[in-house]
Amino acid sequence: MKKDLISNQAQLDDSGKLIHLLGLENLPKSYLVDILDKADNLIDSKGNLKKSKALDDMSVANLFFEPSTRTRNTFEIAAMRSSANVINVDLANSALKKNEALMDTMHTLKAMQIDMFVIRHKQSGLPHHVAQHLEGVSILNAGDGINAHPTQALLDMLSIRQRKSNFEDLSVAIVGDITHSRVAHSDIQALKTLGTSDIRLIAPEGLQHDSSRCEAVRCFDNIDEGLKDCDVIIVLRLQKERMIEADIPNEQEYFDNYGLTPERLALAKKDCLVMHPGPINRGVEIDSAVADCPQSIVLQQVTNGIAVRMAVMQILAQNS
Ligand code: NCD
């Protein structure tokens, strides 16, 4: 589906209530801040996640058509901690393998009284399509092709907000395979919505941001220039599964030119945060010494993923 045909319009009902979470484009700042505040309130003073009855009697289905460790399991934990019943649909052994059309599978699951569907799919726009054609349920986009990964961006914003007071004054650098990264696209959107004044995108030419989406960001092909004095670095994996063979960079060359090493990290501010959505490929986009250094909040991002996903599901449950 072409980017300009993918619209998040379906995620708000006629009265402006959030009924699906498809993407962050056109989502007002107050909605985004509400989700972050709710997520913060779900974390107690010791950093533990609270339990809630908000999804009592509701059923959530996870449909992951692509591999996932963090997103799938944190969605599952978030639903369970909100008291929902959860099923992880076994897609590899489902009727889809007998050529059932996806929408027939979706209607079938809905007939089992599923209230929320968490969908990850390689096709950009697929969750949006389902949201438009399946009434009476909520759709949560857990990553669609190269288009969007809204809950990842929300957990990234929560992780930044817990440590830095003001988005307006931040310099945030996103480094790596931006072209194929739905995380980058949603992070850029969330940072813009929150008023971040300096968003820098660092990538080799073939992996840089689509110029048509380039407003209000600065693009760099030199990592040392791009990292200078920044407050946050978000590192991305080379998403080879979305590249054609001939475009896959040599890993050693890529690490030499774009890998985040301790020397390069020293170009940023002293208290610069290092983030990564995972999975990490050590020695390709990030040096192990950086991945494990005290500035790295990669594992905190994972925990925050549960809080953010609980918050989103609870808001959707309230609005349904
Ligand atoms: C990302 C994704 O799937 O888009 N991972 C994630 O959700 N934690 C990034 C990636 O796969 O590199």
Tab-separated table of C-alpha atoms and ligand atoms in Angstrom:
chain	number	residue	atom	x	y	z
A	1	MET	CA	0.000	0.000	0.000
A	2	LYS	CA	1.395	3.396	-0.938
A	3	LYS	CA	2.282	5.665	1.969
A	4	ASP	CA	-0.127	8.396	0.864
A	5	LEU	CA	-2.999	5.891	0.870
A	6	ILE	CA	-2.365	4.902	4.460
A	7	SER	CA	-4.460	7.063	6.679
A	8	ASN	CA	-4.879	6.989	10.434
A	9	GLN	CA	-8.316	8.531	10.115
A	10	ALA	CA	-10.083	5.411	11.391
A	11	GLN	CA	-8.368	5.624	14.763
A	12	LEU	CA	-10.624	8.426	16.028
A	13	ASP	CA	-14.405	8.049	16.152
A	14	ASP	CA	-16.820	10.854	15.199
A	15	SER	CA	-16.537	12.405	18.636
A	16	GLY	CA	-12.719	12.349	18.483
A	17	LYS	CA	-12.194	9.409	20.845
A	18	LEU	CA	-9.273	7.055	20.197
A	19	ILE	CA	-10.730	3.681	19.174
A	20	HIS	CA	-7.690	2.129	17.408
A	21	LEU	CA	-3.977	2.901	17.545
A	22	LEU	CA	-2.718	2.814	13.960
A	23	GLY	CA	-0.076	5.530	13.791
A	24	LEU	CA	1.020	8.803	15.345
A	25	GLU	CA	0.518	11.085	12.343
A	26	ASN	CA	-2.385	13.447	13.064
A	27	LEU	CA	-2.643	12.266	16.653
A	28	PRO	CA	-2.935	15.451	18.720
A	29	LYS	CA	-0.233	16.172	21.288
A	30	SER	CA	-2.731	15.970	24.172
A	31	TYR	CA	-3.583	12.339	23.235
A	32	LEU	CA	0.081	11.405	23.110
A	33	VAL	CA	0.811	13.089	26.444
A	34	ASP	CA	-2.245	11.386	28.018
A	35	ILE	CA	-0.877	7.974	27.012
A	36	LEU	CA	2.552	8.805	28.475
A	37	ASP	CA	0.980	10.122	31.717
A	38	LYS	CA	-1.188	7.037	32.067
A	39	ALA	CA	1.839	4.786	31.457
A	40	ASP	CA	3.833	6.689	34.102
A	41	ASN	CA	0.978	6.204	36.578
A	42	LEU	CA	1.138	2.456	35.995
A	43	ILE	CA	4.721	2.354	37.307
A	44	ASP	CA	5.080	2.493	41.110
A	45	SER	CA	7.772	4.387	43.040
A	46	LYS	CA	10.047	1.320	42.974
A	47	GLY	CA	9.790	1.035	39.183
A	48	ASN	CA	7.431	-1.961	39.307
A	49	LEU	CA	4.372	-2.227	37.096
A	50	LYS	CA	1.014	-2.041	38.791
A	51	LYS	CA	-1.816	-4.497	38.057
A	52	SER	CA	-5.211	-3.315	36.929
A	53	LYS	CA	-8.700	-4.673	36.290
A	54	ALA	CA	-9.267	-2.304	33.360
A	55	LEU	CA	-9.615	-5.079	30.750
A	56	ASP	CA	-11.524	-7.528	32.972
A	57	ASP	CA	-13.735	-9.803	30.828
A	58	MET	CA	-12.103	-8.571	27.610
A	59	SER	CA	-10.178	-10.715	25.138
A	60	VAL	CA	-7.066	-9.651	23.248
A	61	ALA	CA	-5.645	-11.543	20.264
A	62	ASN	CA	-2.022	-11.186	19.213
A	63	LEU	CA	-1.486	-11.703	15.481
A	64	PHE	CA	2.205	-11.545	14.665
A	65	PHE	CA	2.917	-12.326	11.029
A	66	GLU	CA	6.581	-11.334	11.539
A	67	PRO	CA	9.038	-12.455	14.222
A	68	SER	CA	9.042	-10.562	17.515
A	69	THR	CA	10.355	-10.986	21.046
A	70	ARG	CA	9.870	-7.634	22.749
A	71	THR	CA	6.708	-6.310	21.150
A	72	ARG	CA	4.735	-9.529	21.197
A	73	ASN	CA	5.607	-10.568	24.729
A	74	THR	CA	5.175	-7.106	26.234
A	75	PHE	CA	1.766	-6.795	24.566
A	76	GLU	CA	0.867	-10.156	26.071
A	77	ILE	CA	2.124	-9.192	29.539
A	78	ALA	CA	0.412	-5.792	29.293
A	79	ALA	CA	-2.924	-7.428	28.445
A	80	MET	CA	-2.552	-9.963	31.271
A	81	ARG	CA	-1.594	-7.281	33.820
A	82	SER	CA	-4.736	-5.419	32.760
A	83	SER	CA	-6.779	-8.604	33.502
A	84	ALA	CA	-7.641	-9.479	29.884
A	85	ASN	CA	-7.735	-12.967	28.389
A	86	VAL	CA	-5.005	-13.230	25.753
A	87	ILE	CA	-4.562	-15.549	22.824
A	88	ASN	CA	-1.480	-15.686	20.649
A	89	VAL	CA	-2.949	-16.854	17.373
A	90	ASP	CA	-0.842	-19.686	15.946
A	91	LEU	CA	-0.651	-18.233	12.453
A	92	ALA	CA	1.734	-20.856	11.109
A	93	ASN	CA	-0.939	-23.509	11.744
A	94	SER	CA	-4.023	-21.435	11.048
A	95	ALA	CA	-6.614	-21.656	8.287
A	96	LEU	CA	-4.583	-19.012	6.425
A	97	LYS	CA	-2.427	-21.973	5.427
A	98	LYS	CA	-5.543	-23.443	3.794
A	99	ASN	CA	-5.905	-20.270	1.741
A	100	GLU	CA	-8.495	-18.602	3.929
A	101	ALA	CA	-8.550	-14.854	3.179
A	102	LEU	CA	-7.134	-12.736	5.993
A	103	MET	CA	-10.388	-10.825	6.490
A	104	ASP	CA	-12.278	-14.127	6.820
A	105	THR	CA	-9.829	-15.147	9.546
A	106	MET	CA	-10.364	-11.774	11.225
A	107	HIS	CA	-14.173	-12.115	11.121
A	108	THR	CA	-13.835	-15.648	12.486
A	109	LEU	CA	-11.742	-14.456	15.420
A	110	LYS	CA	-14.144	-11.604	16.049
A	111	ALA	CA	-16.942	-14.194	16.231
A	112	MET	CA	-14.977	-15.690	19.154
A	113	GLN	CA	-15.685	-12.396	20.927
A	114	ILE	CA	-12.222	-10.911	20.667
A	115	ASP	CA	-12.293	-7.232	21.633
A	116	MET	CA	-8.794	-6.120	20.593
A	117	PHE	CA	-6.419	-7.249	17.909
A	118	VAL	CA	-2.698	-6.556	18.070
A	119	ILE	CA	-1.356	-6.896	14.534
A	120	ARG	CA	2.174	-6.986	13.135
A	121	HIS	CA	2.463	-7.536	9.393
A	122	LYS	CA	5.024	-6.997	6.681
A	123	GLN	CA	2.536	-5.082	4.556
A	124	SER	CA	2.387	-1.359	5.291
A	125	GLY	CA	-1.211	-0.307	5.920
A	126	LEU	CA	-2.603	-3.735	6.780
A	127	PRO	CA	-3.794	-2.814	10.322
A	128	HIS	CA	-5.453	0.288	8.826
A	129	HIS	CA	-7.292	-1.887	6.306
A	130	VAL	CA	-8.524	-4.222	9.049
A	131	ALA	CA	-9.626	-1.253	11.187
A	132	GLN	CA	-11.712	0.052	8.304
A	133	HIS	CA	-13.406	-3.276	7.619
A	134	LEU	CA	-13.925	-4.932	10.994
A	135	GLU	CA	-16.406	-3.101	13.160
A	136	GLY	CA	-16.769	-3.169	16.917
A	137	VAL	CA	-13.180	-4.108	17.780
A	138	SER	CA	-9.997	-2.142	18.449
A	139	ILE	CA	-6.900	-2.590	16.293
A	140	LEU	CA	-3.431	-1.920	17.661
A	141	ASN	CA	-0.644	-1.584	15.133
A	142	ALA	CA	2.385	-3.521	16.387
A	143	GLY	CA	4.437	-2.636	13.295
A	144	ASP	CA	3.282	-2.548	9.655
A	145	GLY	CA	5.997	-2.926	7.015
A	146	ILE	CA	8.145	0.178	6.905
A	147	ASN	CA	5.235	2.426	7.796
A	148	ALA	CA	4.691	2.783	11.534
A	149	HIS	CA	5.306	1.288	14.972
A	150	PRO	CA	3.355	3.628	17.239
A	151	THR	CA	3.722	1.819	20.578
A	152	GLN	CA	7.508	1.581	20.089
A	153	ALA	CA	7.668	5.333	19.555
A	154	LEU	CA	5.480	5.909	22.620
A	155	LEU	CA	7.726	3.764	24.816
A	156	ASP	CA	10.743	5.576	23.391
A	157	MET	CA	9.176	8.942	24.317
A	158	LEU	CA	8.341	7.675	27.810
A	159	SER	CA	11.946	6.483	28.252
A	160	ILE	CA	13.285	9.885	27.179
A	161	ARG	CA	10.758	11.818	29.278
A	162	GLN	CA	11.700	9.879	32.419
A	163	ARG	CA	15.256	11.231	32.142
A	164	LYS	CA	15.101	14.526	30.250
A	165	SER	CA	12.741	17.265	31.257
A	166	ASN	CA	11.915	19.099	28.092
A	167	PHE	CA	11.498	17.801	24.515
A	168	GLU	CA	11.729	21.323	23.061
A	169	ASP	CA	15.380	21.683	24.066
A	170	LEU	CA	16.570	18.227	23.027
A	171	SER	CA	18.847	17.188	20.180
A	172	VAL	CA	17.870	13.654	19.221
A	173	ALA	CA	19.892	11.669	16.682
A	174	ILE	CA	18.500	8.578	14.955
A	175	VAL	CA	21.316	6.534	13.415
A	176	GLY	CA	21.186	3.690	10.915
A	177	ASP	CA	18.784	2.123	8.465
A	178	ILE	CA	16.149	4.840	8.487
A	179	THR	CA	14.676	3.922	5.084
A	180	HIS	CA	13.360	0.563	6.278
A	181	SER	CA	12.561	1.549	9.852
A	182	ARG	CA	8.953	1.915	10.935
A	183	VAL	CA	10.397	2.777	14.360
A	184	ALA	CA	12.260	5.767	12.910
A	185	HIS	CA	9.141	6.962	11.089
A	186	SER	CA	7.021	6.826	14.256
A	187	ASP	CA	9.792	8.240	16.466
A	188	ILE	CA	10.224	11.220	14.128
A	189	GLN	CA	6.485	11.822	14.229
A	190	ALA	CA	6.311	11.591	18.035
A	191	LEU	CA	9.351	13.853	18.509
A	192	LYS	CA	7.823	16.450	16.172
A	193	THR	CA	4.471	16.299	17.980
A	194	LEU	CA	6.235	16.845	21.303
A	195	GLY	CA	8.057	19.849	19.871
A	196	THR	CA	11.639	18.540	19.668
A	197	SER	CA	13.642	21.328	18.086
A	198	ASP	CA	16.576	19.319	16.744
A	199	ILE	CA	15.917	15.946	15.101
A	200	ARG	CA	18.946	14.549	13.276
A	201	LEU	CA	18.886	11.567	10.960
A	202	ILE	CA	22.251	9.910	10.361
A	203	ALA	CA	22.525	7.305	7.609
A	204	PRO	CA	24.438	6.388	4.465
A	205	GLU	CA	22.819	7.717	1.329
A	206	GLY	CA	20.888	4.554	0.414
A	207	LEU	CA	19.394	4.210	3.896
A	208	GLN	CA	18.427	7.835	4.520
A	209	HIS	CA	14.927	9.229	5.094
A	210	ASP	CA	12.609	9.682	2.153
A	211	SER	CA	13.114	13.344	1.206
A	212	SER	CA	9.359	13.864	0.840
A	213	ARG	CA	9.002	13.175	4.587
A	214	CYS	CA	11.976	15.303	5.545
A	215	GLU	CA	10.435	18.477	6.969
A	216	ALA	CA	11.769	19.672	10.303
A	217	VAL	CA	14.659	17.225	10.437
A	218	ARG	CA	18.345	17.495	9.574
A	219	CYS	CA	19.993	14.731	7.559
A	220	PHE	CA	23.662	13.747	7.951
A	221	ASP	CA	25.787	11.169	6.176
A	222	ASN	CA	28.722	11.846	8.473
A	223	ILE	CA	28.078	10.243	11.856
A	224	ASP	CA	30.698	12.279	13.727
A	225	GLU	CA	29.052	15.534	12.636
A	226	GLY	CA	25.571	14.232	13.375
A	227	LEU	CA	26.327	13.078	16.915
A	228	LYS	CA	27.998	16.293	18.074
A	229	ASP	CA	26.508	17.466	21.407
A	230	CYS	CA	23.309	15.481	21.094
A	231	ASP	CA	21.198	14.445	24.128
A	232	VAL	CA	19.730	11.183	22.855
A	233	ILE	CA	20.922	8.645	20.270
A	234	ILE	CA	18.488	6.072	18.904
A	235	VAL	CA	20.391	3.325	17.068
A	236	LEU	CA	18.697	1.168	14.434
A	237	ARG	CA	19.421	-2.296	13.080
A	238	LEU	CA	20.133	-2.930	9.388
A	239	GLN	CA	16.775	-4.409	8.421
A	240	LYS	CA	18.112	-6.802	5.832
A	241	GLU	CA	14.804	-8.634	5.530
A	242	ARG	CA	13.457	-5.507	3.795
A	243	MET	CA	16.455	-4.927	1.491
A	244	ILE	CA	17.233	-6.452	-1.832
A	245	GLU	CA	20.423	-8.540	-1.750
A	246	ALA	CA	22.448	-6.077	-3.823
A	247	ASP	CA	21.709	-3.208	-1.388
A	248	ILE	CA	22.807	-4.986	1.784
A	249	PRO	CA	25.917	-3.186	3.053
A	250	ASN	CA	29.034	-5.050	4.069
A	251	GLU	CA	28.710	-5.348	7.867
A	252	GLN	CA	32.334	-4.528	8.691
A	253	GLU	CA	32.315	-1.497	6.405
A	254	TYR	CA	29.026	-0.382	7.874
A	255	PHE	CA	30.341	-0.710	11.428
A	256	ASP	CA	33.493	1.215	10.501
A	257	ASN	CA	31.461	4.086	9.051
A	258	TYR	CA	28.270	4.105	11.138
A	259	GLY	CA	28.710	1.814	14.159
A	260	LEU	CA	28.188	3.526	17.520
A	261	THR	CA	31.531	3.084	19.284
A	262	PRO	CA	32.661	4.569	22.642
A	263	GLU	CA	34.767	7.115	20.698
A	264	ARG	CA	31.740	8.283	18.720
A	265	LEU	CA	29.507	8.328	21.780
A	266	ALA	CA	32.056	10.702	23.394
A	267	LEU	CA	31.141	13.297	20.718
A	268	ALA	CA	27.634	13.584	22.186
A	269	LYS	CA	26.800	15.270	25.514
A	270	LYS	CA	28.220	13.538	28.601
A	271	ASP	CA	24.784	12.443	29.778
A	272	CYS	CA	23.540	11.411	26.327
A	273	LEU	CA	21.117	8.466	26.403
A	274	VAL	CA	21.719	5.477	24.143
A	275	MET	CA	18.557	3.771	22.921
A	276	HIS	CA	17.764	0.913	20.539
A	277	PRO	CA	14.389	-0.722	19.817
A	278	GLY	CA	16.092	-4.117	19.580
A	279	PRO	CA	16.986	-6.639	18.421
A	280	ILE	CA	20.598	-5.458	18.679
A	281	ASN	CA	23.238	-6.702	16.291
A	282	ARG	CA	26.441	-6.174	18.283
A	283	GLY	CA	29.425	-5.224	16.172
A	284	VAL	CA	27.201	-4.155	13.261
A	285	GLU	CA	25.323	-0.984	14.308
A	286	ILE	CA	26.573	-0.778	17.899
A	287	ASP	CA	29.703	-1.756	19.796
A	288	SER	CA	29.066	-4.088	22.736
A	289	ALA	CA	30.802	-1.631	25.065
A	290	VAL	CA	28.176	0.996	24.158
A	291	ALA	CA	25.210	-1.382	24.249
A	292	ASP	CA	26.118	-2.310	27.836
A	293	CYS	CA	27.364	1.078	29.098
A	294	PRO	CA	25.606	3.020	31.899
A	295	GLN	CA	24.168	5.492	29.355
A	296	SER	CA	22.342	2.669	27.572
A	297	ILE	CA	18.667	2.391	28.550
A	298	VAL	CA	17.835	-0.408	26.138
A	299	LEU	CA	16.418	-2.743	28.790
A	300	GLN	CA	14.472	0.052	30.470
A	301	GLN	CA	12.838	0.631	27.081
A	302	VAL	CA	11.622	-2.977	27.156
A	303	THR	CA	10.038	-2.568	30.607
A	304	ASN	CA	8.475	0.734	29.568
A	305	GLY	CA	6.938	-1.128	26.637
A	306	ILE	CA	4.664	-2.956	29.074
A	307	ALA	CA	3.498	0.268	30.757
A	308	VAL	CA	2.835	2.045	27.449
A	309	ARG	CA	0.954	-0.921	25.995
A	310	MET	CA	-1.132	-1.249	29.173
A	311	ALA	CA	-1.938	2.464	28.927
A	312	VAL	CA	-2.983	2.273	25.266
A	313	MET	CA	-5.127	-0.833	25.775
A	314	GLN	CA	-6.810	0.705	28.805
A	315	ILE	CA	-7.625	3.919	26.937
A	316	LEU	CA	-9.061	1.932	24.009
A	317	ALA	CA	-11.093	-0.245	26.406
A	318	GLN	CA	-12.513	2.853	28.065
A	319	ASN	CA	-13.470	4.374	24.702
A	320	SER	CA	-15.001	1.208	23.221
B	1	NCD	C1	11.701	-3.161	15.637
B	1	NCD	C2	10.657	-3.571	14.619
B	1	NCD	O1	10.194	-4.713	14.608
B	1	NCD	O2	10.327	-2.710	13.836
B	1	NCD	N1	11.788	-3.949	16.772
B	1	NCD	C3	10.873	-3.901	17.777
B	1	NCD	O3	9.698	-3.830	17.568
B	1	NCD	N2	11.358	-3.919	19.030
B	1	NCD	C4	13.009	-2.858	15.025
B	1	NCD	C5	13.768	-3.933	14.306
B	1	NCD	O4	13.246	-5.009	14.003
B	1	NCD	O5	14.947	-3.692	14.030
